[in-house]
Coordinates of C-alpha atoms and ligand atoms in Angstrom, one line a residue:
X1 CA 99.8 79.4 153.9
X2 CA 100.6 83.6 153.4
X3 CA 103.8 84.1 152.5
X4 CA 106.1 85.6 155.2
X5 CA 106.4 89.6 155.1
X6 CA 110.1 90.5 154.1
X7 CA 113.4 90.1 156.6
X8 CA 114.2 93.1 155.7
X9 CA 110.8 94.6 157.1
X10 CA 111.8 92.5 160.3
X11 CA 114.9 93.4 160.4
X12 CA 114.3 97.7 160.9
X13 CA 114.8 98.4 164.6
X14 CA 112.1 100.3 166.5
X15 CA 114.0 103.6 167.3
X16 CA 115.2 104.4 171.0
X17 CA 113.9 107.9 171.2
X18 CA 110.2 106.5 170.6
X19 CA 110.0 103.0 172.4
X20 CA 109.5 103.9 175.6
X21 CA 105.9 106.0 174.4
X22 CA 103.8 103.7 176.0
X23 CA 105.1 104.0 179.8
X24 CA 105.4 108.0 179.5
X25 CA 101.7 107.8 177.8
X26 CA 100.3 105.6 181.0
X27 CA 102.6 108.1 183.2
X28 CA 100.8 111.0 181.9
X29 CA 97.1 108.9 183.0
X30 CA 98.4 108.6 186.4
X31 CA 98.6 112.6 186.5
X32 CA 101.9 112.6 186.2
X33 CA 104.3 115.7 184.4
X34 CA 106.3 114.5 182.0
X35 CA 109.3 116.4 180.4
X36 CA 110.8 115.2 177.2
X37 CA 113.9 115.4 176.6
X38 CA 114.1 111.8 174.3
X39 CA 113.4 113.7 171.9
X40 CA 115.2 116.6 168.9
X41 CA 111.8 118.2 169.1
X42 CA 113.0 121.8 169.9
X43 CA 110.3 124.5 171.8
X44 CA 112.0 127.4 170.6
X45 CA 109.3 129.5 168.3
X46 CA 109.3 128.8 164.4
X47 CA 110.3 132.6 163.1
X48 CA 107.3 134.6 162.4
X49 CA 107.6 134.9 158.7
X50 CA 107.6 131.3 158.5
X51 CA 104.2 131.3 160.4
X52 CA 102.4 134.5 158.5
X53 CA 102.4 132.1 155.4
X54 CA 99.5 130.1 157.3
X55 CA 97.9 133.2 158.6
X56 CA 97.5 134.7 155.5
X57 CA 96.9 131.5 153.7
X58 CA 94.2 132.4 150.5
X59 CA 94.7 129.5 148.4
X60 CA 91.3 127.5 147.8
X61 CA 93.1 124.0 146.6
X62 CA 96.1 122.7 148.1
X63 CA 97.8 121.4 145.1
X64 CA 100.8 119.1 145.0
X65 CA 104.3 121.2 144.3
X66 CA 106.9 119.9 141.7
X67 CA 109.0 116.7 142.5
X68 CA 111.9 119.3 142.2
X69 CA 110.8 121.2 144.7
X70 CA 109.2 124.4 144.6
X71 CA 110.8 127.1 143.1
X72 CA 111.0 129.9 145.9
X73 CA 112.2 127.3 148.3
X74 CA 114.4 125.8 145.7
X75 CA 115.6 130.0 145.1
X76 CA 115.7 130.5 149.0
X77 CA 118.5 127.7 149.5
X78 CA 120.6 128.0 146.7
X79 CA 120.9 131.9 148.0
X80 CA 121.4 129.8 151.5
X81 CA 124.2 128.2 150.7
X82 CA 125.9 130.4 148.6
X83 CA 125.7 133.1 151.3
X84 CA 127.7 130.5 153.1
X85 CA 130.5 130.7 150.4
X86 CA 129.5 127.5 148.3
X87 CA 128.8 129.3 145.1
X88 CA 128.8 126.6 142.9
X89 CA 125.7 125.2 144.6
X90 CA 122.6 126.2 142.0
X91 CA 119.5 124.7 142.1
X92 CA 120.0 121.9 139.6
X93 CA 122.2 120.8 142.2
X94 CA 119.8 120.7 145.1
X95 CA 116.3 118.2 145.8
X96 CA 114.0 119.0 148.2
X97 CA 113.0 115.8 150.1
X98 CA 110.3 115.0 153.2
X99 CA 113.4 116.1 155.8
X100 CA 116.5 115.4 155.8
X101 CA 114.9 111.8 156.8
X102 CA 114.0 111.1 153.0
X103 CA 117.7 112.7 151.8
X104 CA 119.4 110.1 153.6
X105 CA 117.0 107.3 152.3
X106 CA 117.9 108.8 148.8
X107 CA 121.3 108.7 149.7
X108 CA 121.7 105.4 151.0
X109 CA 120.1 104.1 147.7
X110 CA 122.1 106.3 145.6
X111 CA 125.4 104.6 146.6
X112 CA 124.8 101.2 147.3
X113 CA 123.2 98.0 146.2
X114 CA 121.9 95.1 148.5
X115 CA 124.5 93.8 151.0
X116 CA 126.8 96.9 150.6
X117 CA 128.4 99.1 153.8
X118 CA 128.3 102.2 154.5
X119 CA 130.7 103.1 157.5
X120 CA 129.8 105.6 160.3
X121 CA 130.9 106.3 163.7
X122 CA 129.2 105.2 166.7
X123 CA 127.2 106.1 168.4
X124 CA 125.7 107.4 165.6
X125 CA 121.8 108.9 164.6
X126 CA 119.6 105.5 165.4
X127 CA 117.4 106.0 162.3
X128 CA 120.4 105.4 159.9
X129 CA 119.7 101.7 161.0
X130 CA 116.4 102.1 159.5
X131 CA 116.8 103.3 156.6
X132 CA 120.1 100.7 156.3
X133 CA 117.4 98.1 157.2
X134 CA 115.1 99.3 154.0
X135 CA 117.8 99.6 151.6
X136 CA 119.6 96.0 152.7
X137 CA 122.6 97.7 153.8
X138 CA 124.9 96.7 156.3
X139 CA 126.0 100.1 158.5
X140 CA 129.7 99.2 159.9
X141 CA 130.7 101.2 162.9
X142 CA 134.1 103.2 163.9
X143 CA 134.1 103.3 167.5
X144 CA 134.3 106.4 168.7
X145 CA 134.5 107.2 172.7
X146 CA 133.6 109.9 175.1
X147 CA 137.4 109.9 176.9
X148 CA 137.9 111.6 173.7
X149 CA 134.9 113.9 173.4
X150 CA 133.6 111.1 170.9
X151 CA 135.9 112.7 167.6
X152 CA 137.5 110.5 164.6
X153 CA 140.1 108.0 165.6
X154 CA 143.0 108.1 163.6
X155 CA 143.2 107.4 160.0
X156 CA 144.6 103.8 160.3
X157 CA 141.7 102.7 162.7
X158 CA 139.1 104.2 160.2
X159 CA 140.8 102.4 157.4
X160 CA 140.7 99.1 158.8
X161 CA 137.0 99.3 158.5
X162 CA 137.1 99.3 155.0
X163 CA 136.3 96.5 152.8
X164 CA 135.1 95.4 149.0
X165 CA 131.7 96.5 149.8
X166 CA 132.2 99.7 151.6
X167 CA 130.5 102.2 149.6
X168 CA 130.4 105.2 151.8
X169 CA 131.5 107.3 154.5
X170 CA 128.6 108.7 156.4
X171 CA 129.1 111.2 158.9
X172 CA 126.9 113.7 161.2
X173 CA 128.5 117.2 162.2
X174 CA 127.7 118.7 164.4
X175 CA 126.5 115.5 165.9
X176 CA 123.6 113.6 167.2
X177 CA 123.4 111.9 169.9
X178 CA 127.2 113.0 170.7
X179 CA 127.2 116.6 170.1
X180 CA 130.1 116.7 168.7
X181 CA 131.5 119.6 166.3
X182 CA 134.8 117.7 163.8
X183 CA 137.7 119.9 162.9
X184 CA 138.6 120.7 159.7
X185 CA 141.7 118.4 160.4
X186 CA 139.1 115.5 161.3
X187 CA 137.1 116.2 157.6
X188 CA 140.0 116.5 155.8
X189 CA 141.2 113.0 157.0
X190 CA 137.7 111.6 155.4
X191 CA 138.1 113.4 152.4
X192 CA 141.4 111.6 151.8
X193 CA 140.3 108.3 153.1
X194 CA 137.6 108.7 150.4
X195 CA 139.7 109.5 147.8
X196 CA 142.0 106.8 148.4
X197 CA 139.3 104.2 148.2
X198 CA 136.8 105.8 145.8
X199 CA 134.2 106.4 148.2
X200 CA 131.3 108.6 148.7
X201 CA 130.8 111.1 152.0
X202 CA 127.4 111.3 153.0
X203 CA 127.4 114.2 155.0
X204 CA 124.6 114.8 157.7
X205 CA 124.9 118.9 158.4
X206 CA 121.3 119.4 159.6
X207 CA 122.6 120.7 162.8
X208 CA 125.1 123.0 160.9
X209 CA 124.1 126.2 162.9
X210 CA 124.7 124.5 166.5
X211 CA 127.9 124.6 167.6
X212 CA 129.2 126.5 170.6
X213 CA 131.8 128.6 172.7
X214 CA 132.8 130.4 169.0
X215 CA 133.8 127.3 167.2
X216 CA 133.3 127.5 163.5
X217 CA 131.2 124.7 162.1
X218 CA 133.8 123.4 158.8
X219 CA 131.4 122.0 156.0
X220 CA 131.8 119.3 153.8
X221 CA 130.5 121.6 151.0
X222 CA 134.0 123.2 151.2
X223 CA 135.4 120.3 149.5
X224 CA 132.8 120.6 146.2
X225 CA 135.7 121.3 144.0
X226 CA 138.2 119.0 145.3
X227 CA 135.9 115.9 145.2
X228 CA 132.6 116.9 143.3
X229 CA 130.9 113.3 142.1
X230 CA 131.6 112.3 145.3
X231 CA 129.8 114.3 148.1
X232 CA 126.2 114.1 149.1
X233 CA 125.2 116.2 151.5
X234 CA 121.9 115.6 153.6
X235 CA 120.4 118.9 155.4
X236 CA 116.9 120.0 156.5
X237 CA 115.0 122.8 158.0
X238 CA 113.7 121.3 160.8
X239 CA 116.1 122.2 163.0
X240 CA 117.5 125.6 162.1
X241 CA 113.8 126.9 162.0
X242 CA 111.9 124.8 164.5
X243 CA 109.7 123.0 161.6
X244 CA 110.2 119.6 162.4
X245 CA 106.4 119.0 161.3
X246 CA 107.0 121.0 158.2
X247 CA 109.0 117.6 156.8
X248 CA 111.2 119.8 154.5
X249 CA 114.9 118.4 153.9
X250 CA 117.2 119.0 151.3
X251 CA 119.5 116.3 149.5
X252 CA 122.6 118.1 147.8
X253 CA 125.5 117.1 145.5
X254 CA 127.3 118.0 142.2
X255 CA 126.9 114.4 140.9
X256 CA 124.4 114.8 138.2
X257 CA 123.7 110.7 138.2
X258 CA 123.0 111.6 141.8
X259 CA 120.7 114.3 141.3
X260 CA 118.8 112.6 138.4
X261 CA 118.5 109.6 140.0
X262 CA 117.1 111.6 143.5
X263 CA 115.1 113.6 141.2
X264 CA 113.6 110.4 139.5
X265 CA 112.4 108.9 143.0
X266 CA 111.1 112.3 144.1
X267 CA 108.6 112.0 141.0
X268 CA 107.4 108.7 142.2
X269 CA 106.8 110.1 145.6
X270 CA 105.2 113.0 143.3
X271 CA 105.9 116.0 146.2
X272 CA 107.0 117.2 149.4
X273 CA 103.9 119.7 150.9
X274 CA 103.1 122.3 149.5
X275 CA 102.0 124.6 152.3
X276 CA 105.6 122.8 154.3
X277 CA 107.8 124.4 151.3
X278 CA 106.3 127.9 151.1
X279 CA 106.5 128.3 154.8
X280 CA 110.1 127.3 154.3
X281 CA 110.4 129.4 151.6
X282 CA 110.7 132.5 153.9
X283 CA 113.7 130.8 155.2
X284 CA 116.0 133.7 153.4
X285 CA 113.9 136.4 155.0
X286 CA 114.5 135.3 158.6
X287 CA 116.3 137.8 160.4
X288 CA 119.7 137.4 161.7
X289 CA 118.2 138.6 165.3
X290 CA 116.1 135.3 165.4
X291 CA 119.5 133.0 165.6
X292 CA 121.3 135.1 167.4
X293 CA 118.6 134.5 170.0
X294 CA 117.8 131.0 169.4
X295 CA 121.9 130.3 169.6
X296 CA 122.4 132.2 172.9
X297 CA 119.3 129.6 174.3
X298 CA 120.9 127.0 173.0
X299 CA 123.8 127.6 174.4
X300 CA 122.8 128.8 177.8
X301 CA 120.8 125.4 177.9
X302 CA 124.2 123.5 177.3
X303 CA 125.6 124.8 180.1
X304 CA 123.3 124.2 182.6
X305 CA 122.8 120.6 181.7
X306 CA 126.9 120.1 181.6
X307 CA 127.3 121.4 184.7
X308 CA 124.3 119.8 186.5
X309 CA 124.9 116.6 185.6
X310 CA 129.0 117.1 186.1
X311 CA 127.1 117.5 189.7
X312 CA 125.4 114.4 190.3
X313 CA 127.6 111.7 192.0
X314 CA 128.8 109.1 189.3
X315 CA 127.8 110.8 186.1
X316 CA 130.0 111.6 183.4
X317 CA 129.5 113.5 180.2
X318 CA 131.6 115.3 177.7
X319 CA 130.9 118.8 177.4
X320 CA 128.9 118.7 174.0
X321 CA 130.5 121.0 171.3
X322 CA 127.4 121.7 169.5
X323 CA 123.9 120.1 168.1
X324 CA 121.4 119.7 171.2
X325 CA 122.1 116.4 172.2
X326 CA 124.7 114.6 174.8
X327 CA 125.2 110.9 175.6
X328 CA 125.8 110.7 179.0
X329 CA 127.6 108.2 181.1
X330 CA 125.2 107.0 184.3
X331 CA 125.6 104.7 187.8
X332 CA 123.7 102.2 186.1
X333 CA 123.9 98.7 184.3
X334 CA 121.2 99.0 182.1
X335 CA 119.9 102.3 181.5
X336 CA 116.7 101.1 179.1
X337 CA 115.8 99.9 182.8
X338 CA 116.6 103.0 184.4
X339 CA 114.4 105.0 181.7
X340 CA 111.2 102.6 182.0
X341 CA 111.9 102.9 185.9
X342 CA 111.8 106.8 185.4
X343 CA 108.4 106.3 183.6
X344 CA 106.5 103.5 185.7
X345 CA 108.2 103.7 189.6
X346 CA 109.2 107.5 189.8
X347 CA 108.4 111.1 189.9
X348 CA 109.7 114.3 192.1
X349 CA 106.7 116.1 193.3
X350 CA 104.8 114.7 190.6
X351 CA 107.1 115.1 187.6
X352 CA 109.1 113.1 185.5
X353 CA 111.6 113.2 182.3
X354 CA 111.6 110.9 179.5
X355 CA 115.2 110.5 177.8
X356 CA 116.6 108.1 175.4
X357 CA 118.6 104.7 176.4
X358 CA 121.6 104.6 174.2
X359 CA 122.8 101.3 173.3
X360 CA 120.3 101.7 170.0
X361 CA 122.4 104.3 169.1
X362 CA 125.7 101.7 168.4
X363 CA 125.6 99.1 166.1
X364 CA 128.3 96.8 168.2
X365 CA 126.2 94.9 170.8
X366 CA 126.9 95.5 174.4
X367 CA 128.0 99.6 173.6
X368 CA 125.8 102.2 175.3
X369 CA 124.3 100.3 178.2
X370 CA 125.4 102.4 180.7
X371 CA 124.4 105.9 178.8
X372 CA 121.2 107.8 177.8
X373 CA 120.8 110.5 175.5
X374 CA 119.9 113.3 176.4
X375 CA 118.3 116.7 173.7
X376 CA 118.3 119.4 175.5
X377 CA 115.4 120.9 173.3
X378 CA 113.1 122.0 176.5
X379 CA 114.4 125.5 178.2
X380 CA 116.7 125.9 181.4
X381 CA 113.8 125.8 183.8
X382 CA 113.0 122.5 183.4
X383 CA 116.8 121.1 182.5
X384 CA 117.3 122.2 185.9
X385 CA 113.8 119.8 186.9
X386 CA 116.0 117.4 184.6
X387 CA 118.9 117.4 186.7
X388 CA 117.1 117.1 190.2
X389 CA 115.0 114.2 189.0
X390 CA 117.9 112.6 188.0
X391 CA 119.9 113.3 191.0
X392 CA 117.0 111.5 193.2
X393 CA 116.1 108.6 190.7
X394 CA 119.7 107.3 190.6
X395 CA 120.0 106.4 194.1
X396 CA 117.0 105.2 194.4
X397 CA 117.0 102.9 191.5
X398 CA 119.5 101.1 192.6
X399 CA 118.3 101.2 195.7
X400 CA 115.7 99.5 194.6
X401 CA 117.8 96.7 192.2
X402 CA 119.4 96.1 195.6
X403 CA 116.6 96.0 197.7
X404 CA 115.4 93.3 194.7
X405 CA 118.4 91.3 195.4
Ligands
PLP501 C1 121.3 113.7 162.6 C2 119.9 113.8 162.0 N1 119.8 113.7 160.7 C3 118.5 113.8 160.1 C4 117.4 114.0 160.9 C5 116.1 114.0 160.1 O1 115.3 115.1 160.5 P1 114.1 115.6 159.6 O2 113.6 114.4 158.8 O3 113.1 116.2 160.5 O4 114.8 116.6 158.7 C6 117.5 114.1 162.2 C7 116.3 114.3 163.1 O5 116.4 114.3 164.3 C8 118.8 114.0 162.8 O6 119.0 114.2 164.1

């Protein structure tokens, strides 16, 4: 008889934002418009630069690039990040990975061994249960809640969470799904709960330029002195510059095992692409004008969501501080139901919206069933379609669990 595949390979979830595929895919047979808002996909144009290096593309071989990275790109974000004031950052101190997506794989391997936790604050970025999944980790969850706009309990509650095999303290900021953007109070309470208990922060920053009504986004890099060995810092371009196909993340720290280590799995996966890294490459060349822009959308698409769905009867949602995401509370029981429904049994003048159900973004069973998540990557025009199709579908979902008995 064949041996049985892994239970570890059983054991990875299949992610929220892609499940429900398959009902928006036979939607779209049907004739039916679909918007997508399931997904951190964004619309907005990759800057022009970025796009020129495919225009003017002369090369007759693409060739692999160095495990390292290559070295404009590598050049491009140590002059990144020390423009934002972390000057001790130099390349040696930097690997380019396949998104941030591969940097928190690295990261998760870097810090723990089978059966280990890493502790995080749910909800919490689905995919961190994959990649807990391939590395046998166990990710243990801090509740956090929307009565309080989803930020860091206090340090007692967090602490309690902590046991032998806690390895690290992984956080997102700002965040997905919650879109929340953690004061410098909030980071300096980790950074002491992880020098009490030895820990490593992972930090997750690759929505680092999102954040709203003049906050100022407070990194984890500004604690590189204070506790060098132990941050790792996970980032990516896909979201700053609208490459998400471009697969170019960054894994960062001043640990050298770290970087050596990161550095020895990136030559077994031999490269990240090479045509991905020069387009990224420009990244230090992109004008200030472009994220002006690209903020002000943002932001104006933040506040027509918030206040639309702050109009429909029996929705709730915190106003989101920053990223381009929100969990929002609906009038429903199960709301994996109410986005299949959305999919198979409804559309407003022949269009519908696809969003995210959110109880696979907690680890504690039962959390979420009552929320979606929303990424408010598609411009106001159609979040304002978004908000009337929900306002109709609501009602008559459970109109039609009631009518069902
Ligand atoms: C919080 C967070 N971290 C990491 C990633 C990984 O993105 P990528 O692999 O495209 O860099 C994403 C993507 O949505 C994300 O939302």
């Amino acid at each position: 008889m064949l041996k049985n595949v892994s239970r570890r390979l059983l054991q990875i979830p299949e992610s929220p934002i892609r499940k429900l595929v398959p009902y928006a895919t036979n939607a779209i047979k049907k004739g039916i418009k679909v918007y997508y808002f399931n997904i951190g996909d964004p619309d907005i144009e990759t800057p022009e630069i970025m796009l020129e290096v495919l225009t003017n593309w002369k090369q007759k071989t693409i060739t692999y690039s160095r495990s390292h990275g290559e070295p404009t790109l590598l050049d491009s974000l140590k002059a990144y990040y020390n423009k934002l004031g972390h000057t001790s950052i130099n390349i040696n101190n930097l690997v380019v990975t396949l998104g941030g997506s591969e940097a928190i794989s690295m990261a998760f391997l870097a810090t723990t061994e089978v059966g280990d936790e890493i502790l995080t604050f749910e909800p919490f970025y689905t995919n961190y249960n994959s990649y807990a999944a391939v590395n046998g980790v166990k990710i243990v969850p801090v509740k956090t809640s929307a009565k309080d706009g989803f930020h860091f309990p206090p340090q007692q509650v967090i602490e309690k969470k902590i046991s032998s095999k806690t390895k690290a303290i992984l956080f997102c900021n700002p965040n997905n799904p919650t879109g929340t953007v953690y004061s410098q109070k909030e980071i300096n309470t980790l950074v002491s709960i992880a020098k009490k208990h030895n820990l490593f922060i992972i930090a997750d920053e690759v929505y680092r330029e999102f954040v709203f009504d003049k906050r100022k986004h407070f990194s984890i890099l500004n604690y590189l002195s204070e506790i060098p060995k132990q941050i790792i810092l996970v980032d990516s371009l896909s979201k700053r510059y609208s490459l998400c196909g471009a697969r170019v993340g960054v894994l960062c720290s001043l640990n050298k095992q770290i970087i050596d280590g990161a550095m020895r799995i990136a030559q077994g996966r031999l490269s990240a692409g090479l045509i991905d890294q020069l387009m990224a490459s420009k990244l230090s060349k992109v004008p200030e004008s472009y994220f002006k822009k690209v903020h002000l959308e943002y932001q104006n698409r933040r506040n027509t969501l918030y206040r639309g769905l702050l109009s429909i009867p029996g929705v709730s949602v915190p106003n989101p501080e920053g990223a381009f995401y929100c969990i929002v509370d609906l009038p429903v029981k199960n709301s994996e139901d109410f986005c299949k429904f959305l999919l198979t049994d409804f559309n407003l003048k022949g269009e519908t919206i696809m969003i995210a159900p959110a109880a696979g973004f907690y680890a504690t069973p039962g959390l979420g069933r009552n929320q979606v998540r929303i990424a408010y990557v598609l411009k106001v025009e159609y979040i304002k379609k978004l908000i009337e199709i929900l306002r109709q579908a609501l009602p008559a979902y459970n109109n039609k669990l009631k009518s069902r008995g």
